[in-house]
XYZ file of C-alpha atoms in Angstrom:
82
model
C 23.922 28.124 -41.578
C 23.732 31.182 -39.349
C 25.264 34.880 -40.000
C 26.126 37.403 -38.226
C 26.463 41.119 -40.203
C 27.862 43.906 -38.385
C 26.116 46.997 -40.315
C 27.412 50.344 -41.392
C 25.975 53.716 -41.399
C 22.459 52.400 -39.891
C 20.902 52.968 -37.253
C 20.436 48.921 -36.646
C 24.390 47.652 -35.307
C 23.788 43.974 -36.704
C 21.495 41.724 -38.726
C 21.381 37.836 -37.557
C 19.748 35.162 -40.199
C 20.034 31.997 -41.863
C 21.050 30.986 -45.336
C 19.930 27.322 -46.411
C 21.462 27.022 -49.565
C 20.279 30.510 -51.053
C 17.472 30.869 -49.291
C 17.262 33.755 -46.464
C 15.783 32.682 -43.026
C 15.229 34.100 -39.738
C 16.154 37.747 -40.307
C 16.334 39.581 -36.813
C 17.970 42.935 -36.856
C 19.327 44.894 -33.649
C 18.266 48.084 -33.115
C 16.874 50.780 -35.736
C 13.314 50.785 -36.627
C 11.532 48.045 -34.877
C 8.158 47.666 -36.774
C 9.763 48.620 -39.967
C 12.909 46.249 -39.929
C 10.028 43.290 -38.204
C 8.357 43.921 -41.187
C 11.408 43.464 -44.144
C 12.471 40.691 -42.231
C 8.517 39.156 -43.108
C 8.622 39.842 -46.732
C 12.173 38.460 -47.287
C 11.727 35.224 -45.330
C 12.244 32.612 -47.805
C 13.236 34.552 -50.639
C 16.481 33.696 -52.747
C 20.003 35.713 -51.808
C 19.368 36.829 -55.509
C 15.385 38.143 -55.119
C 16.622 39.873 -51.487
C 19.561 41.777 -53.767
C 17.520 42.795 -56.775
C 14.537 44.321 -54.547
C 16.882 45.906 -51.647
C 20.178 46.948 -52.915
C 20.785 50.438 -53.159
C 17.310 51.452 -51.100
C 18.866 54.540 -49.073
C 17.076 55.979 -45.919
C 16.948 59.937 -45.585
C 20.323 61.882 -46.196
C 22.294 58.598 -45.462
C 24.044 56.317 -49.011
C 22.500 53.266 -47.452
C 19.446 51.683 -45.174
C 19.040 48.411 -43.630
C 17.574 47.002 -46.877
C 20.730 47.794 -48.432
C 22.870 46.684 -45.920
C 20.676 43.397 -45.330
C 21.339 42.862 -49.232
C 25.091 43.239 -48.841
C 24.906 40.931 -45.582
C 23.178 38.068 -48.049
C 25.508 38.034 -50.577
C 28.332 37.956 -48.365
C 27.371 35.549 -46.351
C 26.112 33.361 -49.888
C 29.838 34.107 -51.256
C 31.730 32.891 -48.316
C-alpha cells in the first residue's frame, strides 16, 4: 500500500513509500538533501517498520529536534498503525 507523509521541521516537505505488510518500500523523499535522503532511502529498502524505528528515531540534524530519519521513522509507524 502506498503513503504519503507530509514532514515537519525538515527541510524535505514529504516522504512517499510503500508498506507490504511491515516491510518499507520505495522511499522517495521531496526536497532536502538529495544524495543523502537517496541514500537512507537505499539502506531502509526492505527493512521491517520496526528495524526503520529502532535505527532512525530520534536522529536530529543540526540545531533542529528532528531530521528526515526521524521523521521517515514516525511516517512508518503511522502509516503501519493505520
Amino acid at each position: 500500500m502506498s503513503f504519503v507523509y507530509k514532514t515537519q521541521g525538515t527541510c524535505s516537505s514529504q516522504i512517499e513509500f510503500e508498506l507490504e505488510g511491515n516491510i518499507v518500500k520505495n522511499v522517495k523523499f521531496h526536497g532536502g538533501c538529495n544524495g543523502n535522503l537517496k541514500g537512507i532511502s537505499a539502506l531502509v529498502e526492505g527493512m521491517t517498520v520496526e528495524e526503520v524505528q529502532q535505527k532512525l528515531a530520534g536522529i536530529t540534524c543540526g540545531f533542529k529536534r528532528t531530521s528526515c530519519p526521524d521523521q521517515l521513522a514516525k511516517a512508518v509507524a503511522k502509516a503501519y498503525n493505520e
